[in-house]
Short mmCIF file of C-alpha atoms in Angstrom, two decimals:
data_model
loop_
_atom_site.label_atom_id
_atom_site.label_comp_id
_atom_site.label_asym_id
_atom_site.label_seq_id
_atom_site.Cartn_x
_atom_site.Cartn_y
_atom_site.Cartn_z
CA MET W 1 0.00 0.00 0.00
CA SER W 2 1.65 3.20 -1.09
CA SER W 3 1.48 6.17 1.17
CA SER W 4 0.23 9.49 -0.09
CA ALA W 5 3.84 10.67 0.09
CA ASP W 6 4.73 8.01 -2.46
CA ASP W 7 1.83 9.10 -4.65
CA ASP W 8 3.06 12.68 -4.48
CA SER W 9 6.56 11.64 -5.48
CA ALA W 10 5.24 9.59 -8.35
CA SER W 11 2.99 12.31 -9.69
CA PHE W 12 5.72 14.92 -9.33
CA ASP W 13 8.22 12.70 -11.13
CA THR W 14 5.81 12.27 -14.00
CA PHE W 15 5.18 16.00 -14.13
CA PHE W 16 8.91 16.62 -14.03
CA ARG W 17 9.68 14.31 -16.92
CA THR W 18 7.06 15.83 -19.18
CA SER W 19 7.79 19.43 -18.29
CA LYS W 20 11.56 19.43 -17.97
CA SER W 21 12.36 20.12 -21.61
CA PRO W 22 9.66 22.68 -22.40
CA LEU W 23 10.49 24.64 -19.28
CA VAL W 24 14.22 24.75 -19.78
CA ALA W 25 13.63 25.66 -23.41
CA MET W 26 11.52 28.62 -22.39
CA ALA W 27 14.08 29.66 -19.82
CA TYR W 28 16.77 29.43 -22.42
CA LEU W 29 14.84 31.63 -24.81
CA LEU W 30 14.53 34.19 -22.07
CA THR W 31 18.10 34.08 -20.84
CA GLY W 32 20.20 33.11 -23.83
CA ASP W 33 22.40 31.08 -21.50
CA LEU W 34 21.84 27.41 -20.92
CA HIS W 35 23.48 27.23 -17.52
CA SER W 36 21.29 29.98 -16.13
CA ALA W 37 18.26 28.45 -17.80
CA GLN W 38 18.88 25.09 -16.16
CA ASP W 39 19.48 26.57 -12.74
CA LEU W 40 16.37 28.70 -12.88
CA THR W 41 14.30 25.80 -14.12
CA GLN W 42 15.57 23.66 -11.29
CA GLU W 43 14.51 26.36 -8.86
CA ALA W 44 11.06 26.51 -10.43
CA PHE W 45 10.67 22.77 -10.05
CA LEU W 46 11.77 23.03 -6.45
CA ARG W 47 9.03 25.53 -5.80
CA ALA W 48 6.47 23.34 -7.49
CA TRP W 49 7.58 20.40 -5.37
CA SER W 50 7.39 22.32 -2.14
CA ARG W 51 3.79 23.20 -2.94
CA TRP W 52 3.00 19.96 -4.69
CA SER W 53 0.09 19.04 -2.45
CA ARG W 54 -1.68 22.03 -3.96
CA ILE W 55 -0.06 22.43 -7.38
CA GLY W 56 -0.21 18.74 -8.12
CA LYS W 57 -3.98 18.96 -8.07
CA TYR W 58 -4.15 21.70 -10.69
CA ASP W 59 -5.30 20.82 -14.16
CA ASP W 60 -2.13 22.32 -15.53
CA PRO W 61 0.80 22.38 -13.10
CA GLN W 62 3.08 23.17 -16.00
CA ALA W 63 1.35 26.49 -16.59
CA TRP W 64 1.84 27.41 -12.95
CA THR W 65 5.47 26.41 -13.08
CA ARG W 66 5.96 28.37 -16.30
CA ARG W 67 4.80 31.51 -14.55
CA VAL W 68 7.05 30.86 -11.60
CA LEU W 69 9.94 30.32 -13.98
CA TYR W 70 9.15 33.51 -15.82
CA ASN W 71 9.16 35.46 -12.56
CA LEU W 72 12.46 33.90 -11.60
CA VAL W 73 13.96 34.92 -14.92
CA VAL W 74 12.78 38.48 -14.51
CA SER W 75 14.15 38.69 -10.97
CA ALA W 76 17.41 37.20 -12.05
CA SER W 77 17.85 39.56 -14.95
CA ARG W 78 17.11 42.53 -12.71
CA ALA W 79 19.72 41.36 -10.26
CA ASN W 80 22.14 40.83 -13.11
CA LYS W 81 22.38 37.21 -12.20
CA ILE W 82 22.28 35.94 -15.71
CA ARG W 83 25.88 35.69 -16.65
CA GLN W 84 27.70 34.82 -19.76
CA ARG W 85 29.14 31.39 -19.70
CA ASN W 86 31.44 29.49 -21.97
CA VAL W 87 29.53 26.37 -22.69
CA ALA W 88 31.67 23.36 -23.38
CA THR W 89 31.80 22.39 -27.04
CA THR W 90 30.42 18.97 -26.26
CA ARG W 91 27.03 20.53 -25.83
CA PRO W 92 24.90 20.40 -28.94
CA ILE W 93 24.13 24.10 -28.85
CA PRO W 94 26.54 26.87 -29.71
CA PRO W 95 27.89 28.94 -26.86
CA PRO W 96 25.82 31.97 -25.93
CA ASP W 97 26.60 34.81 -28.18
CA GLU W 98 25.35 38.28 -28.62
CA LEU W 99 22.52 37.25 -30.89
CA HIS W 100 21.04 34.84 -28.39
CA LEU W 101 21.49 37.21 -25.50
CA THR W 102 19.89 40.00 -27.47
CA LEU W 103 17.00 37.75 -28.42
CA ALA W 104 16.59 36.87 -24.76
CA ALA W 105 16.57 40.50 -23.74
CA ALA W 106 14.08 41.30 -26.48
CA LEU W 107 11.73 38.56 -25.34
CA ARG W 108 12.03 39.59 -21.72
CA SER W 109 11.12 43.12 -22.61
CA LEU W 110 7.78 42.05 -24.04
CA PRO W 111 4.63 42.09 -21.97
CA GLU W 112 4.33 38.71 -20.32
CA LYS W 113 1.36 37.53 -22.34
CA GLN W 114 2.97 38.34 -25.67
CA MET W 115 6.17 36.66 -24.60
CA MET W 116 4.34 33.58 -23.42
CA ALA W 117 2.36 33.31 -26.65
CA LEU W 118 5.56 33.59 -28.68
CA VAL W 119 7.34 30.95 -26.65
CA LEU W 120 4.45 28.51 -26.85
CA HIS W 121 3.63 29.04 -30.51
CA ASP W 122 6.88 29.91 -32.24
CA GLY W 123 9.09 28.12 -29.77
CA ALA W 124 7.21 25.03 -28.67
CA GLY W 125 5.28 24.73 -31.91
CA MET W 126 1.82 24.73 -30.38
CA SER W 127 -1.06 25.75 -32.63
CA VAL W 128 -2.93 29.01 -32.06
CA LYS W 129 -5.84 26.96 -30.77
CA GLU W 130 -3.65 25.10 -28.32
CA VAL W 131 -2.05 28.30 -27.08
CA ALA W 132 -5.47 29.88 -26.68
CA HIS W 133 -6.58 26.94 -24.59
CA GLU W 134 -3.40 27.01 -22.55
CA MET W 135 -3.67 30.70 -21.80
CA SER W 136 -7.45 30.72 -21.46
CA VAL W 137 -8.10 33.39 -24.07
CA PRO W 138 -9.79 33.43 -27.49
CA ASP W 139 -7.84 32.55 -30.65
CA GLY W 140 -7.98 36.14 -31.81
CA THR W 141 -6.26 37.37 -28.69
CA VAL W 142 -3.42 34.93 -29.21
CA LYS W 143 -2.99 36.03 -32.81
CA SER W 144 -2.89 39.63 -31.71
CA TRP W 145 -0.28 38.89 -29.06
CA LEU W 146 1.79 36.99 -31.58
CA SER W 147 1.86 39.69 -34.20
CA ARG W 148 2.56 42.47 -31.72
CA GLY W 149 5.14 40.44 -29.85
CA ARG W 150 6.97 39.43 -32.97
CA ALA W 151 7.01 42.96 -34.30
CA SER W 152 8.45 44.38 -31.10
CA ALA W 153 11.05 41.68 -30.66
CA ALA W 154 12.06 41.81 -34.31
CA THR W 155 12.77 45.51 -34.02
CA VAL W 156 15.27 44.90 -31.27
CA LEU W 157 16.80 42.10 -33.22
CA ALA W 158 16.98 43.77 -36.61
CA PRO W 159 20.53 45.09 -36.50
CA MET W 160 21.76 41.71 -35.35
CA SER W 161 19.96 39.20 -37.49
CA SER W 162 21.55 40.01 -40.80
CA PRO W 163 24.31 37.97 -42.38
CA PRO W 164 25.07 34.74 -40.52
CA LYS W 165 28.10 34.92 -38.27
CA GLU W 166 31.16 32.87 -38.88
CA SER W 167 31.00 30.09 -36.37
CA ASP W 168 34.49 30.32 -35.06
CA ASP W 169 33.54 31.33 -31.58
CA GLU W 170 36.08 30.96 -28.77
CA MET M 1 13.00 37.08 -45.35
CA SER M 2 11.37 39.66 -43.15
CA GLU M 3 12.61 40.52 -39.72
CA VAL M 4 9.59 38.86 -38.22
CA ASP M 5 10.26 35.66 -40.12
CA LYS M 6 13.83 35.69 -38.96
CA LEU M 7 12.66 36.15 -35.43
CA GLN M 8 10.30 33.22 -35.63
CA GLU M 9 12.96 31.05 -37.06
CA LEU M 10 15.41 32.04 -34.36
CA VAL M 11 12.91 31.45 -31.60
CA ARG M 12 12.08 28.03 -32.96
CA GLU M 13 15.70 27.08 -33.39
CA GLN M 14 16.71 28.20 -29.91
CA TYR M 15 13.78 26.46 -28.31
CA ARG M 16 14.56 23.17 -30.00
CA ALA M 17 18.21 23.43 -29.17
CA ALA M 18 17.56 23.89 -25.47
CA GLU M 19 14.91 21.19 -25.48
CA SER M 20 17.37 18.63 -26.67
CA ALA M 21 20.44 19.87 -24.83
CA SER M 22 21.81 17.43 -22.31
CA TRP M 23 20.80 18.09 -18.76
CA ASP M 24 20.98 15.23 -16.37
CA LEU M 25 18.73 16.45 -13.62
CA GLU M 26 16.53 13.83 -12.06
CA PRO M 27 13.29 14.51 -10.19
CA GLU M 28 14.70 12.70 -7.15
CA THR M 29 17.34 15.37 -6.84
CA VAL M 30 14.76 18.12 -6.81
CA ARG M 31 12.66 16.31 -4.24
CA ALA M 32 15.68 15.67 -2.07
CA GLN M 33 16.56 19.33 -2.00
CA ARG M 34 13.50 19.96 0.05
CA ARG M 35 14.86 17.73 2.75
CA ARG M 36 18.32 19.27 2.49
CA ARG M 37 20.12 16.04 1.97
CA SER M 38 23.85 16.12 1.49
CA LEU M 39 24.63 17.31 -1.96
CA PRO M 40 27.82 16.91 -3.90
CA ALA M 41 30.59 19.03 -2.56
CA ILE M 42 31.44 22.20 -4.30
CA ASP M 43 34.85 23.37 -5.16
CA ALA M 44 36.29 24.37 -1.84
CA LYS M 45 38.11 27.33 -3.30
CA ALA M 46 35.87 29.87 -1.76
CA LEU M 47 36.63 33.43 -2.60
CA VAL M 48 33.31 34.48 -1.22
CA LEU M 49 32.67 33.62 2.36
CA ILE M 50 30.40 34.70 5.04
CA ALA M 51 32.42 33.89 8.07
CA ALA M 52 31.10 33.96 11.55
CA ALA M 53 33.99 34.10 13.91
CA VAL M 54 32.63 33.47 17.30
CA VAL M 55 35.02 34.12 20.07
CA LEU M 56 33.82 32.42 23.12
CA ILE M 57 34.93 30.21 25.86
CA VAL M 58 33.32 26.90 26.32
CA GLY M 59 33.49 25.98 29.93
CA GLY M 60 32.59 22.98 31.94
CA LEU M 61 30.75 25.02 34.51
CA LEU M 62 27.28 24.29 35.62
CA ALA M 63 25.39 27.47 36.32
CA PHE M 64 22.05 26.00 37.03
CA GLY M 65 21.41 24.09 40.16
CA ARG M 66 19.59 21.21 38.65
CA THR M 67 20.72 17.67 39.08
CA PRO M 68 20.99 15.36 36.16
CA THR M 69 18.46 12.95 37.54
CA HIS M 70 15.52 15.29 37.37
CA HIS M 71 13.37 12.87 35.51
CA SER M 72 12.46 9.26 35.76
CA ILE M 73 15.65 7.79 34.50
CA ASN M 74 16.17 4.33 35.81
CA SER M 75 19.81 3.84 36.35
CA SER M 76 19.45 0.16 36.92
CA SER M 77 18.73 -0.65 33.31
CA SER M 78 20.69 -3.63 32.21
CA SER M 79 23.65 -3.24 30.03
CA THR M 80 24.47 -5.83 27.46
CA THR M 81 28.15 -5.95 28.14
CA THR M 82 29.79 -6.03 31.47
CA THR M 83 33.37 -6.04 30.45
CA THR M 84 35.58 -3.75 32.37
CA SER M 85 38.30 -2.01 30.49
CA SER M 86 41.68 -2.64 31.94
CA SER M 87 42.65 0.88 31.00
CA GLY M 88 40.07 2.27 33.41
CA THR M 89 37.48 4.82 32.56
CA SER M 90 36.83 7.15 29.66
CA ALA M 91 34.71 10.22 29.18
CA THR M 92 31.24 9.90 27.76
CA PRO M 93 30.77 11.75 24.50
CA ASN M 94 28.63 14.85 24.01
CA LEU M 95 25.19 13.81 22.92
CA VAL M 96 23.02 16.84 23.43
CA GLY M 97 21.52 18.02 20.17
CA LEU M 98 22.11 14.80 18.27
CA SER M 99 19.31 12.70 16.97
CA GLN M 100 18.52 9.69 19.07
CA ALA M 101 20.03 7.38 16.49
CA ALA M 102 23.18 9.45 16.14
CA ALA M 103 23.55 9.57 19.91
CA ALA M 104 23.28 5.81 20.14
CA GLU M 105 25.96 5.51 17.48
CA GLU M 106 28.24 7.90 19.34
CA LEU M 107 27.82 5.97 22.53
CA GLY M 108 28.45 2.69 20.80
CA SER M 109 31.62 3.94 19.16
CA ALA M 110 32.86 5.20 22.51
CA GLY M 111 32.29 1.83 24.11
CA PHE M 112 29.21 2.72 26.13
CA ASN M 113 25.64 1.56 26.01
CA VAL M 114 22.36 3.35 25.67
CA GLY M 115 20.27 3.18 28.79
CA ALA M 116 16.69 4.16 29.33
CA ILE M 117 15.23 6.69 26.96
CA THR M 118 12.77 9.20 28.32
CA LEU M 119 10.69 11.51 26.18
CA GLU M 120 10.30 15.01 27.44
CA PRO M 121 8.93 18.18 25.89
CA SER M 122 11.48 20.79 24.96
CA SER M 123 11.01 24.24 23.58
CA ILE M 124 14.59 24.26 22.41
CA PHE M 125 15.34 20.92 20.87
CA PRO M 126 13.55 19.54 17.84
CA VAL M 127 11.58 16.35 18.18
CA GLY M 128 13.78 13.30 18.37
CA THR M 129 16.95 15.03 19.45
CA VAL M 130 18.69 14.45 22.72
CA SER M 131 18.19 17.20 25.24
CA ALA M 132 20.07 15.69 28.14
CA SER M 133 22.04 12.66 29.14
CA ASP M 134 22.53 10.90 32.42
CA PRO M 135 25.26 10.95 33.46
CA ARG M 136 26.39 14.22 31.90
CA SER M 137 28.65 14.21 28.92
CA GLY M 138 32.26 14.13 29.86
CA SER M 139 31.61 11.86 32.81
CA LEU M 140 34.26 9.26 33.38
CA LEU M 141 32.77 5.81 33.16
CA PRO M 142 34.09 2.32 32.62
CA ALA M 143 33.62 0.74 29.21
CA GLY M 144 30.20 -0.76 28.74
CA ALA M 145 28.59 1.63 31.18
CA THR M 146 25.10 2.83 30.49
CA VAL M 147 24.14 6.34 29.56
CA ALA M 148 20.48 7.25 29.67
CA LEU M 149 19.03 9.77 27.27
CA VAL M 150 16.31 12.36 27.46
CA VAL M 151 14.85 12.87 24.02
CA SER M 152 12.75 15.84 23.04
CA SER M 153 9.12 15.12 22.27
CA GLY M 154 8.68 18.56 20.78
CA PRO M 155 7.47 21.85 22.13
CA PRO M 156 5.38 21.72 25.25
CA SER M 157 1.73 22.21 24.47
CA GLY M 158 -0.26 24.85 26.31
CA GLY M 159 1.29 26.64 29.21
CA SER M 160 2.45 23.68 31.17
CA THR M 161 5.90 22.33 30.69
CA THR M 162 5.46 19.23 32.73
CA GLY M 163 3.97 15.98 31.67
CA THR M 164 3.50 12.96 33.76
CA SER M 165 7.15 12.81 34.77
CA PRO M 166 8.30 14.44 37.94
CA PRO M 167 8.41 18.24 37.69
CA VAL M 168 11.37 19.53 35.77
CA THR M 169 13.01 22.80 36.60
CA SER M 170 12.36 24.92 33.56
CA VAL M 171 15.73 25.89 32.22
CA PRO M 172 15.86 29.36 30.79
CA SER M 173 17.71 29.57 27.53
CA GLN M 174 19.85 32.46 26.51
CA SER M 175 19.74 33.36 22.92
CA THR M 176 22.32 35.67 21.56
CA THR M 177 21.70 37.17 18.21
CA VAL M 178 24.90 38.28 16.68
CA THR M 179 24.92 41.47 14.78
CA PRO M 180 27.55 42.07 12.18
CA THR M 181 30.45 44.16 13.30
CA THR M 182 30.40 46.08 10.08
CA ALA M 183 27.67 48.64 10.37
CA ALA M 184 25.98 48.23 7.05
CA VAL M 185 26.12 44.75 5.69
CA ALA M 186 23.92 45.62 2.74
CA SER M 187 26.17 48.27 1.34
CA ASN M 188 29.12 45.98 1.82
CA CYS M 189 27.47 43.35 -0.26
CA ALA M 190 26.22 45.74 -2.89
CA SER M 191 29.70 47.04 -3.53
CA GLY M 192 30.88 43.57 -4.33
CA ALA M 193 32.22 42.59 -0.95
CA THR M 194 32.99 38.94 -0.76
CA SER M 195 33.06 38.35 2.95
CA PHE M 196 32.15 39.75 6.25
CA THR M 197 32.82 38.64 9.75
CA MET M 198 30.61 38.42 12.71
CA THR M 199 31.63 38.08 16.29
CA ALA M 200 29.63 37.25 19.31
CA ALA M 201 28.12 40.21 21.06
CA SER M 202 30.11 39.50 24.13
CA ALA M 203 33.53 37.96 23.76
CA SER M 204 33.42 36.62 27.24
CA THR M 205 30.23 34.67 26.76
CA CYS M 206 30.61 31.52 28.70
CA ILE M 207 28.91 28.60 27.12
CA HIS M 208 28.49 25.24 28.68
CA VAL M 209 29.60 21.94 27.38
CA GLY M 210 26.97 20.55 25.10
CA THR M 211 25.78 23.93 23.90
CA THR M 212 24.38 24.17 20.45
CA LEU M 213 25.47 26.95 18.18
CA THR M 214 23.26 27.62 15.23
CA VAL M 215 24.60 29.84 12.52
CA THR M 216 21.97 30.78 10.03
CA PHE M 217 22.52 32.22 6.62
CA ASN M 218 19.49 34.26 5.69
CA SER M 219 18.78 34.80 2.06
CA PRO M 220 17.01 37.99 1.08
CA GLY M 221 13.82 37.87 -0.93
CA GLY M 222 14.07 37.67 -4.67
CA TRP M 223 16.95 35.32 -5.18
CA SER M 224 17.98 31.90 -4.13
CA SER M 225 21.37 31.11 -2.84
CA TYR M 226 23.22 27.90 -2.68
CA GLY M 227 25.99 27.36 -0.27
CA GLN M 228 28.02 24.91 1.64
CA TRP M 229 28.87 25.14 5.29
CA SER M 230 32.24 24.49 6.71
CA SER M 231 33.68 25.12 10.09
CA SER M 232 37.08 25.38 11.65
CA PRO M 233 39.40 24.98 13.25
CA PRO M 234 39.66 21.24 12.94
CA SER M 235 40.65 21.11 16.54
CA ILE M 236 37.01 21.23 17.57
CA SER M 237 36.62 17.85 19.08
CA ASN M 238 33.40 15.93 19.14
CA ALA M 239 31.79 18.54 16.94
CA SER M 240 28.82 17.41 15.01
CA ILE M 241 28.42 19.51 11.94
CA LEU M 242 25.57 19.35 9.57
CA SER M 243 27.31 19.96 6.32
CA GLY M 244 26.38 19.55 2.76
CA GLY M 245 25.05 21.96 0.24
CA SER M 246 22.00 23.92 1.16
CA TYR M 247 19.69 25.39 -1.38
CA VAL M 248 18.40 28.52 0.23
CA PRO M 249 15.24 29.77 -1.45
CA SER M 250 14.70 33.47 -1.40
CA GLY M 251 13.70 34.77 2.00
CA LYS M 252 14.64 31.53 3.67
CA SER M 253 17.60 30.49 5.73
CA ALA M 254 20.01 27.65 6.09
CA SER M 255 21.48 26.67 9.39
CA LEU M 256 24.62 25.05 10.53
CA VAL M 257 24.34 23.43 13.87
CA LEU M 258 27.47 23.05 15.88
CA ASN M 259 26.83 21.02 18.91
CA ALA M 260 28.74 18.84 21.25
CA LEU M 261 31.47 21.43 21.59
CA ALA M 262 34.16 20.19 23.86
CA ALA M 263 35.27 22.02 26.94
CA GLY M 264 37.95 24.56 26.26
CA THR M 265 36.91 25.20 22.66
CA THR M 266 37.70 28.69 21.52
CA GLY M 267 37.48 30.57 18.29
CA VAL M 268 34.76 28.70 16.47
CA THR M 269 34.43 29.81 12.89
CA ALA M 270 31.58 28.91 10.63
CA ALA M 271 31.60 29.81 6.98
CA PHE M 272 28.92 29.79 4.36
CA ASP M 273 30.44 29.54 0.96
CA ASN M 274 27.98 31.24 -1.33
CA ARG M 275 27.13 30.29 -4.87
CA CYS M 276 24.19 31.40 -6.92
CA ALA M 277 23.18 28.03 -8.24
CA PRO M 278 24.12 24.40 -7.68
CA SER M 279 25.98 24.16 -10.95
CA ASP M 280 28.20 27.10 -10.12
CA THR M 281 31.83 26.34 -9.64
CA THR M 282 32.75 29.92 -8.92
CA PRO M 283 31.65 31.78 -5.85
CA CYS M 284 29.02 34.42 -6.15
CA THR M 285 28.76 37.76 -4.48
CA ILE M 286 26.63 37.64 -1.39
CA PRO M 287 23.18 38.91 -2.28
CA PRO M 288 22.47 42.27 -0.77
CA GLY M 289 20.35 41.92 2.31
CA SER M 290 21.76 38.57 3.37
CA PHE M 291 22.68 38.30 6.96
CA LEU M 292 23.93 35.79 9.43
CA THR M 293 22.47 35.17 12.79
CA LEU M 294 24.02 33.22 15.55
CA THR M 295 21.82 31.67 18.14
CA VAL M 296 23.30 30.17 21.21
CA TYR M 297 21.31 27.82 23.33
CA VAL M 298 22.76 27.48 26.75
CA VAL M 299 21.96 24.26 28.46
CA PRO M 300 23.41 22.44 31.35
CA ALA M 301 25.64 19.64 30.32
#
């Protein structure tokens, strides 16, 4: 007979396994630095776990955790905690460079809803309908957020996103 | 390709890259952090320290007039071994503040046996930790002798501190909160300071054998810290240190408990080596608003 503590662990572990990648991906988009993204995501999971008796009962614990993660990113960026890091070349992603960091800053500067819609649709590949369901708003609202968000972020990015850089970093 | 298209492409590419990047974090690790289990040691090269240098004198004095046998400890409990050491007697270890299991282990290693265990409420000691021993720690006993333990059953409920056992003299505890010697810790930290030192309010504080020192690193709101405790000098004998990495969520604190300090101990130093995240290998500036508190519980040995 499993105790309710065991049930909590099991449900959290399942939640963790399904949410780990999407959450770190969002954090990475918002920080441009994988190390920071992983640390912040770990912190977000820790907070979900410490409130799991409540959060675990939500329909969508991932949405709650996403918001927590977003707040952590904002706090961290304000405190200048997001640092540049030389990622080892064994990692499959290129080391953080100015483009990624600028993209991250651009996304962070968006209103939260626009940013979230961008991350879910353009990043995670969810359909407008799915994003609308996730964020509990009509399709039209999502489309509006997407177009405004993209336009704002693209402006910030414009000077940087022209010819591809030579990939001879470090 | 328009700017917006480029943006979308970039967002998609970055998202997918991070999604598939290697990251070997298991849910068990996250769950264990809540219970503050020992975590892998961090690089000990600590450029950033919060050091609490407590100058005090640990004495073997007994200030309070209570006798050790203030509760129903039966000293005629049988011991499992009756061998007498040919080398005579040895001192019983300090047990106050340890968990019951840890205390039993300490006694066993020292060649003694656990006697009767009595549960008693305590407003100082957490449930399951030893609040007193009979005879007192440091008593000279032959090998195989029995030491009885009083284990805390938690805070006394209501206004009464006595249960069914014979009345216990309520022992007042002195708690000293240490304030940093530098006037403004926050500005120190904000300017990139990497360490600050705290000393006990009164350098001549006399603390009894078995006293528990709790040094608490308090994290300010808004950021989590991660740190590892260490203490020195190594000449602290019989010290029981709760070490291991502590993830300190914002606004929370992490404590190092130094108990079982031996008589004559001076110059206890406790350090909290601050990082900003578990994966950090370099120290991180102390977040502004962090502070250390030192709480001293004075108990009779």
